[in-house]
Amino acid sequence: MITRMSHLFLRTLRDDPADAEVASHKLLVRAGYVRRIAPGVYSWLPLGLRVLRQVERVVREEMNAIGGQEISLPALLPRDPYETTNRWTEYGDGLFRLQDRKGADYLLGPTHEEMFALTVKGEYNSYKDFPVTLYQIQTKYRDEERPRAGILRGREFVMKDSYSFDLTDEGLAESYRAHRDAYERIFARLGVKYVIVSATSGAMGGSASEEFLAESDAGEDTYVRCLESGYAANVEAVETLAPEPVPFDGLPEAVVHDTPDTPTIDTLVEWANGALDRPVTAADTLKNILVKTRRPGGEWELLGIGIPGDREVDDKRLGASLEPAEYELLTDADFAANPFLVKGYIGPKALLDNGVRYLVDPRVGNGTSWITGADEPGRHVVGLVAGRDFTPDGTIEAAEVRDGDPSPDGAGPLVSARGIEIGHVFQLGRKYTDAFAVDVLGENGKPVRPTMGSYGVGVSRLVAVIAEQQHDDKGLRWPAEVAPFGVHLVIANKDEAAREGAENLAAELDKAGVEVLLDDRKASPGVKFKDSELLGVPLVVVVGRGWADGKVELRDRFSGESREVPADAALKEILGA
Ligand code: ATP
Ligand code: MG
């Protein structure tokens, strides 16, 4: 079909929308792809919907290629299943909740693990039915705290979510690998530059969860990478390279010093450089931070964390390390209730003597020597050696990761970068099949419980991500695979013969299966060219002044290059382009 701009439901805007900060948001609104309805809620206009459908098509093709079967579950869901898994509560304010006329609770689905587990339970009952992978491309709802950047972080958005069901751990690993490979193909076809980062540290077992992050300064996810080895990880997942243990022999005894008015690392370092006969930096000090933690259903308990004084605690890393326990900072009342905690002068000794769990940064390895609090006001101890003078209860990844820190694989320094999460693959295990007692008859006649994987792709988000990575200062620039049209044919010549020639060329392209956008409006060539740049169809064909000499112009939106070709060879040139 030929789409005529004279009839196309499209208004391009000259100015950026006032609420837009990132380029993709500005351009998708200006180019008439999407329109805002409410915070994080957008309409798709014809051009935007075409790109969205293209992304969907690529995702669907690759999901089908790994044997995924498409189904579609409702977005409007009853409370009960989400109550069973406790996500009705856990999701907190992130969940859109509503009631029907009878007062029954419903929610708008943020993700569908519960429903897929129940769906499989409803249909399948024998080991012979497995493995199976089901997916949907469906609208999700999350009441995001900060909807942002247009469709990049919406409250209503389109996700491809799939779920694999296997009877064995090896089977799950295979399904996971198949999805991971499919995602690599999807993002390659979409022309997205991305990295795969491990989402959790070793605790959950290597590759149990990985995220695909599109490289973009507009992203909200910070990750680190090692350019030498290609290692990439979420900051939460970075494991600190611990130093080799240092032998104790020859290390001087620990000595307590009077260090009046040194409650901060800065004041302590200043004191040390005056009092000790060696240069001291904050990295030579051991800073002890107190928090209280609580396991689900448990009591609050104190936790001491020792990290080198030149580093701050990274809240996200600390939170991820403590999960599923939560933590809070101590209040004045907590300090008052534990008088052995001398603010500004806390050392390992008082913590360990008083039964406070004490975890240290992996850099505080055996044989490392520290300047740290002596648990009395105005006093510090110098030369306190880990493993000799105190033995922590273990290590914790809580300190910030900095540019230049060594990569965990030892290959070189880490540098930080920003990204946008476009996909997530996750070996869930039996959490949901346990919750719903999904059992099937095993080969030996005994029941077996399937193990699940869950895998998401941000389909609508990808439209913004591609726009973000591919635009230039003139407008959008779609890769052919997702472009709303194959060719944007611009009539830039008022001559009747030229118009007729353009119409014929459009008809021939259409016949050859090319989606054509024909700019047949009564507007100036300047306006049309500007719009063609803004809309971002990869190939722009201009029937303009050259028509009289039997020439049309081909403009490559990506390279910016243009060339004239004979009008009678135009079709062949375009199809070959
Ligand atoms: P994020 O950290 O960006 O909030 P998430 O960890 O909540 O993502 P998942 O629950 O794993 O994401 O959802 C799968 C995919 O859905 C994500 O990788 C992302 O591409 C997409 N997605 C998640 N939330 C949104 C949103 N608010 N708007 C658009 N796409 C989203
Ligand atoms: Mg989220």
XYZ file of C-alpha atoms and ligand atoms in Angstrom:
609
model
C 0.000 0.000 0.000
C 1.124 3.539 -0.719
C 0.703 5.927 2.183
C 0.041 9.468 1.044
C 1.179 12.267 3.291
C -1.687 14.380 2.031
C -3.955 11.989 3.913
C -1.673 10.656 6.624
C -2.840 11.382 10.160
C 0.288 13.307 11.057
C 1.280 16.688 12.413
C 4.963 17.317 12.911
C 5.934 19.914 15.498
C 8.628 22.517 15.172
C 9.335 22.757 18.901
C 10.398 20.211 21.434
C 7.744 19.307 23.985
C 8.315 21.221 27.209
C 8.479 18.092 29.370
C 11.066 16.289 27.235
C 14.691 15.921 28.268
C 16.055 13.065 26.213
C 16.434 13.155 22.446
C 14.230 10.173 21.657
C 11.330 11.651 23.595
C 11.664 15.026 21.880
C 11.937 13.506 18.421
C 9.191 10.908 18.738
C 6.792 13.639 19.838
C 7.965 16.208 17.288
C 7.795 13.667 14.464
C 4.236 12.756 15.430
C 4.958 9.157 16.464
C 3.488 9.319 19.961
C 1.359 11.668 22.026
C 1.168 12.012 25.783
C -2.120 11.273 27.523
C -0.994 11.199 31.177
C 2.338 10.756 32.956
C 3.881 7.606 31.482
C 0.841 6.938 29.301
C 1.110 7.501 25.563
C -0.890 7.066 22.387
C 0.706 5.576 19.309
C -0.047 7.498 16.128
C 0.289 5.865 12.688
C 4.058 6.177 12.262
C 4.821 5.180 15.843
C 2.511 2.212 15.642
C 4.262 1.039 12.486
C 7.640 1.050 14.230
C 6.181 -0.651 17.296
C 4.723 -3.366 15.057
C 8.090 -3.827 13.353
C 9.820 -4.357 16.692
C 7.070 -6.775 17.663
C 7.546 -8.657 14.405
C 11.273 -9.142 14.960
C 10.711 -10.260 18.543
C 7.918 -12.630 17.498
C 9.974 -14.185 14.702
C 12.882 -14.913 17.030
C 10.639 -16.236 19.785
C 8.892 -18.540 17.341
C 12.285 -19.653 16.062
C 13.211 -21.058 19.486
C 9.904 -22.860 19.727
C 8.035 -20.303 21.796
C 4.244 -20.465 21.449
C 2.360 -17.221 21.552
C -0.664 -16.816 23.763
C -2.321 -13.753 25.228
C -3.397 -13.361 28.808
C -5.528 -10.567 30.162
C -4.024 -7.438 31.632
C -6.957 -7.236 34.046
C -6.262 -9.863 36.686
C -7.845 -11.095 39.900
C -6.051 -10.520 43.191
C -6.006 -14.111 44.322
C -2.985 -15.539 42.461
C -0.924 -12.506 43.369
C -1.997 -12.961 46.971
C -0.772 -16.560 46.850
C 2.733 -15.423 45.900
C 2.538 -12.375 48.185
C 3.218 -10.073 45.251
C -0.078 -8.277 45.893
C 1.731 -6.920 48.962
C 5.356 -6.952 47.765
C 4.632 -4.854 44.706
C 3.493 -2.037 46.977
C 2.678 1.211 45.225
C 3.979 -0.136 41.928
C 0.770 -2.026 41.305
C -2.330 -0.551 39.693
C -5.214 -1.884 41.782
C -8.896 -1.583 41.159
C -12.201 -3.066 42.232
C -15.119 -4.344 40.265
C -18.736 -3.382 40.961
C -18.988 -6.093 43.567
C -15.979 -4.823 45.424
C -13.654 -7.651 44.345
C -9.988 -6.674 44.037
C -8.249 -6.671 40.687
C -4.922 -5.510 39.388
C -3.463 -4.539 36.063
C -0.691 -7.052 35.382
C 2.881 -5.776 35.852
C 4.308 -9.177 34.806
C 2.651 -12.564 34.548
C 4.597 -15.352 36.286
C 1.567 -16.322 38.359
C -0.785 -16.510 35.419
C 1.580 -18.534 33.246
C 2.243 -21.026 36.042
C -1.524 -21.411 36.491
C -2.087 -21.650 32.749
C 0.364 -24.530 32.424
C -1.089 -26.196 35.500
C -4.521 -25.939 33.909
C -3.568 -27.669 30.649
C -0.655 -30.019 31.241
C -0.320 -32.982 33.556
C 2.367 -35.320 32.210
C 6.157 -35.235 31.834
C 5.511 -35.959 28.163
C 4.175 -32.424 27.741
C 7.481 -30.813 28.674
C 9.522 -28.722 28.016
C 7.269 -25.891 26.906
C 7.867 -22.191 26.335
C 4.958 -19.765 26.161
C 5.097 -16.072 25.463
C 2.968 -13.039 24.866
C 3.472 -9.549 23.543
C 1.193 -7.627 25.783
C 0.489 -4.376 27.561
C 1.838 -4.146 31.090
C 1.005 -1.708 33.850
C 3.303 -0.457 36.563
C 2.713 2.637 38.596
C 6.357 3.691 38.258
C 7.526 6.197 40.810
C 9.179 8.274 38.115
C 7.755 7.694 34.654
C 10.343 9.211 32.396
C 11.450 10.098 28.924
C 8.190 9.363 27.156
C 7.828 5.715 26.271
C 11.240 4.863 27.713
C 9.768 4.378 31.178
C 6.027 4.244 30.875
C 3.320 3.279 33.321
C 1.632 1.470 30.459
C 4.064 -0.282 28.128
C 4.401 -3.250 25.829
C 6.521 -6.169 26.957
C 7.296 -9.495 25.426
C 7.302 -11.857 28.329
C 8.041 -15.527 27.993
C 8.182 -18.348 30.469
C 9.882 -21.678 30.067
C 8.816 -24.809 31.890
C 11.291 -27.648 32.233
C 11.435 -30.738 34.391
C 15.163 -30.615 35.084
C 17.744 -27.992 35.948
C 19.652 -28.910 32.788
C 16.497 -28.325 30.801
C 16.067 -24.916 32.397
C 19.670 -24.039 31.595
C 18.993 -24.987 27.965
C 15.823 -22.900 27.752
C 17.686 -20.020 29.325
C 20.489 -20.329 26.809
C 18.005 -20.457 23.926
C 16.381 -17.240 25.115
C 19.694 -15.544 25.672
C 20.743 -16.443 22.116
C 17.382 -15.308 20.724
C 17.753 -11.976 22.504
C 21.189 -11.507 20.973
C 19.657 -12.079 17.537
C 16.754 -9.723 18.248
C 18.947 -6.862 19.362
C 21.390 -7.415 16.506
C 18.536 -7.246 13.990
C 17.230 -4.092 15.624
C 20.676 -2.559 15.342
C 20.874 -1.876 19.076
C 24.273 -1.534 20.739
C 24.106 -3.358 24.044
C 25.988 -5.251 26.709
C 24.924 -8.252 28.736
C 25.491 -7.797 32.441
C 25.098 -10.269 35.226
C 22.278 -8.929 37.303
C 23.177 -10.590 40.560
C 26.446 -11.548 42.123
C 27.624 -15.141 42.398
C 25.231 -15.899 45.247
C 22.462 -17.054 42.918
C 24.820 -19.038 40.751
C 26.610 -17.481 37.814
C 24.275 -16.803 34.962
C 20.993 -17.265 36.805
C 20.014 -13.748 35.834
C 21.356 -11.423 33.198
C 20.236 -8.083 31.867
C 20.641 -6.668 28.400
C 21.515 -3.000 28.646
C 21.423 -0.705 25.644
C 24.367 1.643 25.751
C 23.022 5.135 26.298
C 23.829 8.181 28.382
C 20.078 8.650 28.739
C 19.899 5.398 30.717
C 19.148 5.060 34.380
C 21.208 1.917 34.927
C 24.854 2.302 35.739
C 27.084 -0.580 34.887
C 30.800 -1.104 34.719
C 32.823 -2.694 32.002
C 36.376 -3.722 31.346
C 37.398 -2.691 27.860
C 40.241 -5.221 27.809
C 38.129 -8.326 28.471
C 34.585 -7.264 27.655
C 33.498 -8.021 31.236
C 30.347 -6.066 32.067
C 28.222 -6.133 35.191
C 25.683 -4.201 37.127
C 27.331 -2.238 39.874
C 25.455 -4.427 42.372
C 27.056 -7.541 40.920
C 30.684 -6.434 40.866
C 32.856 -8.609 43.064
C 35.814 -6.840 44.536
C 39.166 -8.330 43.652
C 40.590 -9.268 47.067
C 44.322 -8.842 47.660
C 46.566 -11.838 48.268
C 46.842 -12.521 52.018
C 49.882 -10.804 53.556
C 51.981 -12.756 56.104
C 51.785 -11.300 59.598
C 55.461 -11.647 60.498
C 57.246 -8.373 60.649
C 54.054 -6.314 60.878
C 54.348 -3.822 63.746
C 52.171 -4.140 66.841
C 48.910 -2.224 66.977
C 49.238 0.964 69.075
C 46.412 3.080 70.468
C 46.930 6.833 70.113
C 45.216 9.908 71.495
C 43.649 11.555 68.477
C 41.545 14.391 69.863
C 38.814 15.803 67.635
C 39.181 13.279 64.818
C 35.657 11.934 64.343
C 35.850 12.069 60.544
C 38.189 10.382 58.079
C 39.527 13.782 56.966
C 40.438 14.869 60.470
C 41.930 11.448 61.203
C 44.110 11.542 58.083
C 45.298 15.032 58.989
C 46.227 13.850 62.470
C 48.007 10.768 61.115
C 50.118 12.764 58.670
C 51.301 14.951 61.532
C 51.798 12.204 64.095
C 53.103 9.212 62.142
C 56.394 9.096 60.285
C 54.851 8.014 57.006
C 52.390 9.529 54.569
C 48.815 8.399 55.229
C 45.767 8.600 52.993
C 42.125 7.839 53.612
C 42.717 4.425 52.025
C 44.867 3.484 55.029
C 41.967 3.981 57.409
C 39.199 1.540 58.187
C 35.809 3.167 58.498
C 33.156 1.285 60.458
C 29.548 1.913 59.580
C 26.666 0.633 61.637
C 23.301 -0.355 60.251
C 20.509 -2.508 61.534
C 19.135 -5.304 59.408
C 16.062 -7.452 59.523
C 15.352 -10.705 57.725
C 11.765 -11.163 56.528
C 9.727 -11.928 59.618
C 12.755 -11.493 61.895
C 14.015 -9.014 64.460
C 16.240 -6.008 63.859
C 19.898 -6.741 64.556
C 23.011 -4.591 64.442
C 25.529 -5.030 61.664
C 28.956 -3.397 61.516
C 30.491 -2.840 58.090
C 34.185 -2.078 57.704
C 35.346 -0.435 54.495
C 38.480 1.479 53.511
C 38.054 5.118 54.552
C 38.477 6.482 51.034
C 35.266 4.799 49.900
C 31.616 5.458 50.515
C 28.979 2.808 51.043
C 26.904 2.299 47.894
C 23.306 1.920 49.077
C 22.303 -0.258 46.135
C 25.265 -2.596 46.589
C 24.662 -2.848 50.305
C 20.958 -3.465 49.696
C 21.676 -6.164 47.119
C 24.209 -7.853 49.405
C 21.802 -7.987 52.314
C 18.772 -9.118 50.343
C 16.281 -10.487 51.302
C 17.026 -8.713 54.587
C 16.284 -4.984 54.712
C 18.427 -2.403 56.446
C 18.188 0.995 58.090
C 20.640 3.462 59.521
C 20.901 3.690 63.288
C 18.931 6.310 65.138
C 20.234 8.279 68.107
C 18.121 5.994 70.257
C 19.959 2.963 68.852
C 23.302 4.537 69.720
C 22.036 5.366 73.203
C 20.897 1.765 73.686
C 24.362 0.480 72.717
C 26.830 2.641 74.630
C 29.816 0.646 73.326
C 29.247 2.375 69.987
C 31.360 5.527 70.258
C 30.313 7.671 67.334
C 33.279 8.670 65.195
C 35.600 6.239 66.987
C 34.003 2.829 66.375
C 36.517 0.036 65.919
C 36.249 -3.690 65.176
C 37.047 -4.594 68.768
C 33.947 -3.221 70.459
C 31.758 -4.691 67.741
C 33.220 -8.172 68.027
C 33.398 -8.042 71.843
C 29.730 -7.124 72.009
C 28.528 -9.769 69.606
C 27.720 -7.410 66.738
C 28.049 -9.144 63.402
C 30.960 -7.492 61.615
C 31.503 -7.794 57.878
C 34.313 -6.147 55.967
C 35.102 -5.085 52.464
C 37.101 -7.796 50.627
C 40.066 -5.383 50.568
C 40.298 -5.817 54.322
C 42.027 -9.133 53.780
C 44.221 -11.099 56.165
C 47.418 -9.255 56.921
C 46.197 -5.817 55.887
C 46.967 -3.154 58.478
C 44.627 -0.299 59.376
C 44.162 2.920 61.268
C 40.755 2.664 62.872
C 38.637 3.608 65.854
C 39.711 2.496 69.343
C 36.165 2.657 70.747
C 36.913 5.577 73.059
C 36.228 9.229 72.345
C 39.310 10.854 70.791
C 41.296 7.656 70.354
C 42.318 5.583 67.338
C 44.438 2.518 66.905
C 47.240 2.377 64.340
C 48.503 -0.874 62.827
C 45.445 -3.016 63.558
C 45.930 -6.097 61.404
C 43.036 -8.069 59.971
C 43.260 -11.751 60.844
C 45.787 -11.044 63.610
C 44.154 -8.400 65.820
C 40.553 -8.945 64.748
C 38.673 -11.557 62.790
C 35.605 -10.297 60.971
C 32.567 -12.518 60.515
C 32.952 -12.377 56.754
C 33.097 -10.035 53.802
C 30.427 -7.879 52.201
C 30.165 -6.053 48.888
C 28.970 -2.678 50.121
C 31.656 -0.206 49.067
C 31.222 1.899 45.974
C 32.808 0.738 42.728
C 34.987 3.371 41.116
C 36.358 3.970 37.664
C 39.820 2.464 37.563
C 39.089 -0.309 40.062
C 40.450 -3.621 38.795
C 38.025 -5.817 36.862
C 37.100 -8.986 38.788
C 38.649 -11.021 35.976
C 41.932 -9.209 36.498
C 42.077 -8.115 32.866
C 42.252 -4.370 33.401
C 40.496 -1.393 34.929
C 36.741 -0.951 35.162
C 35.054 2.043 33.612
C 31.478 3.002 34.288
C 28.827 3.565 31.674
C 25.111 4.120 31.519
C 22.534 1.905 29.947
C 18.834 1.257 29.459
C 17.500 -2.166 30.321
C 15.969 -3.681 27.202
C 15.815 -7.303 28.222
C 16.119 -9.587 31.179
C 16.624 -13.345 31.314
C 16.087 -15.057 34.616
C 16.217 -18.618 35.885
C 13.343 -18.443 38.320
C 13.422 -22.028 39.502
C 10.395 -23.397 41.315
C 9.233 -20.310 43.181
C 5.978 -20.080 41.237
C 5.394 -23.747 40.575
C 5.821 -24.275 44.321
C 3.380 -21.488 45.101
C 0.684 -23.084 42.942
C 1.731 -26.700 43.462
C 2.184 -27.252 39.740
C 2.882 -30.984 39.632
C 2.824 -33.320 36.683
C 3.134 -37.042 36.417
C 6.796 -38.039 36.096
C 8.264 -40.818 33.962
C 8.462 -43.096 37.012
C 4.881 -42.466 37.996
C 5.817 -40.005 40.730
C 4.872 -36.334 40.537
C 7.491 -33.847 39.345
C 7.444 -30.107 39.692
C 8.507 -28.052 36.662
C 11.154 -25.371 37.008
C 10.618 -22.009 35.344
C 12.519 -19.336 33.537
C 11.139 -15.886 32.887
C 12.335 -13.639 30.116
C 11.301 -10.083 29.232
C 11.912 -7.701 26.370
C 10.824 -4.061 26.550
C 9.100 -3.865 23.178
C 7.740 -0.312 23.398
C 10.855 0.832 25.228
C 12.934 -0.446 22.300
C 11.270 2.051 19.978
C 12.674 4.813 22.172
C 16.019 3.062 22.596
C 16.529 2.730 18.850
C 15.562 6.378 18.402
C 17.954 7.294 21.181
C 20.905 5.441 19.674
C 20.292 6.297 16.037
C 19.070 9.882 15.764
C 21.089 12.869 14.595
C 20.489 16.587 15.038
C 17.983 16.636 12.170
C 15.733 13.877 13.379
C 15.062 10.172 13.633
C 17.003 7.572 11.646
C 15.457 4.138 11.586
C 17.346 0.988 10.650
C 15.571 -0.661 7.710
C 14.342 -3.557 9.873
C 12.128 -1.297 11.999
C 11.544 1.709 9.744
C 7.890 2.719 9.354
C 8.392 2.714 5.583
C 10.983 1.355 3.198
C 11.064 4.460 1.035
C 10.026 8.040 1.578
C 9.275 9.402 -1.891
C 9.221 13.182 -1.956
C 7.637 15.093 -4.800
C 9.610 18.326 -4.934
C 8.599 19.552 -8.355
C 5.316 21.228 -9.227
C 5.494 20.013 -12.798
C 2.640 17.710 -13.744
C 4.951 15.268 -15.552
C 7.188 15.020 -12.490
C 4.212 14.333 -10.252
C 3.019 11.649 -12.609
C 6.497 10.132 -12.760
C 6.623 10.023 -8.960
C 3.203 8.392 -8.797
C 4.353 5.742 -11.255
C 7.549 5.098 -9.348
C 5.523 4.782 -6.134
C 3.219 2.273 -7.814
C 6.137 0.205 -9.082
C 7.803 0.172 -5.670
C 4.520 -0.825 -4.103
C 4.198 -3.662 -6.580
C 7.715 -4.782 -5.692
C 6.610 -5.034 -2.062
C 8.179 -1.830 -0.752
C 6.219 0.176 1.824
C 6.122 3.650 0.338
C 5.469 6.952 2.044
C 4.634 9.412 -0.713
C 4.915 13.103 0.076
C 2.284 14.386 -2.314
C 1.389 17.433 -0.210
C 1.141 20.910 -1.604
C 4.037 22.175 0.460
C 7.421 23.684 -0.346
C 10.359 21.333 -1.017
C 12.079 22.835 2.037
C 9.252 21.817 4.354
C 9.114 18.349 2.813
C 12.864 17.782 3.131
C 12.835 18.884 6.757
C 9.980 16.508 7.504
C 11.731 13.661 5.709
C 14.756 14.176 7.929
C 12.632 14.358 11.040
C 10.593 11.232 10.223
C 13.715 9.188 9.598
C 12.791 6.728 6.831
C 16.175 5.286 5.826
C 15.888 5.947 2.102
C 14.507 9.220 0.761
C 13.840 9.441 -2.961
C 13.381 12.929 -4.377
C 11.589 13.630 -7.615
C 12.677 17.236 -7.994
C 14.345 19.629 -10.319
C 16.412 16.874 -11.942
C 13.276 15.254 -13.315
C 13.415 17.439 -16.432
C 16.827 15.854 -17.179
C 15.479 12.390 -16.440
C 17.064 12.169 -12.960
C 15.850 11.356 -9.458
C 17.838 11.757 -6.276
C 18.450 9.036 -3.670
C 19.280 10.225 -0.172
C 20.610 7.834 2.402
C 19.305 9.027 5.768
C 22.056 7.162 7.590
C 25.175 8.253 5.751
C 23.678 11.542 4.634
C 24.993 10.759 1.149
C 22.914 11.546 -1.899
C 23.295 10.628 -5.539
C 21.376 11.160 -8.751
C 20.284 8.195 -10.792
C 18.519 8.018 -14.147
C 14.757 8.005 -13.616
C 14.308 4.835 -15.660
C 16.872 3.001 -13.505
C 15.451 4.353 -10.228
C 13.395 1.275 -9.402
C 16.363 -1.060 -9.817
C 18.645 1.261 -7.851
C 16.167 1.549 -4.986
C 15.504 -2.159 -4.761
C 19.228 -2.778 -4.783
C 19.970 -0.013 -2.264
P 13.704 -1.302 35.004
O 14.851 -1.620 35.909
O 14.102 -0.501 33.790
O 12.524 -0.749 35.730
P 12.700 -3.947 35.347
O 13.855 -4.577 36.009
O 11.577 -3.493 36.169
O 13.234 -2.707 34.444
P 11.599 -6.351 34.147
O 10.604 -6.478 35.223
O 12.677 -7.338 34.033
O 12.226 -4.877 34.163
O 10.808 -6.228 32.766
C 11.300 -6.740 31.538
C 11.569 -5.626 30.545
O 10.457 -4.748 30.406
C 12.704 -4.723 30.963
O 13.947 -5.271 30.584
C 12.407 -3.437 30.220
O 12.968 -3.478 28.925
C 10.902 -3.437 30.118
N 10.313 -2.481 31.071
C 10.251 -2.602 32.419
N 9.647 -1.535 32.963
C 9.302 -0.716 31.932
C 8.629 0.546 31.857
N 8.196 1.166 32.935
N 8.443 1.092 30.634
C 8.872 0.468 29.517
N 9.497 -0.728 29.535
C 9.728 -1.309 30.724
Mg 11.154 -1.592 36.888
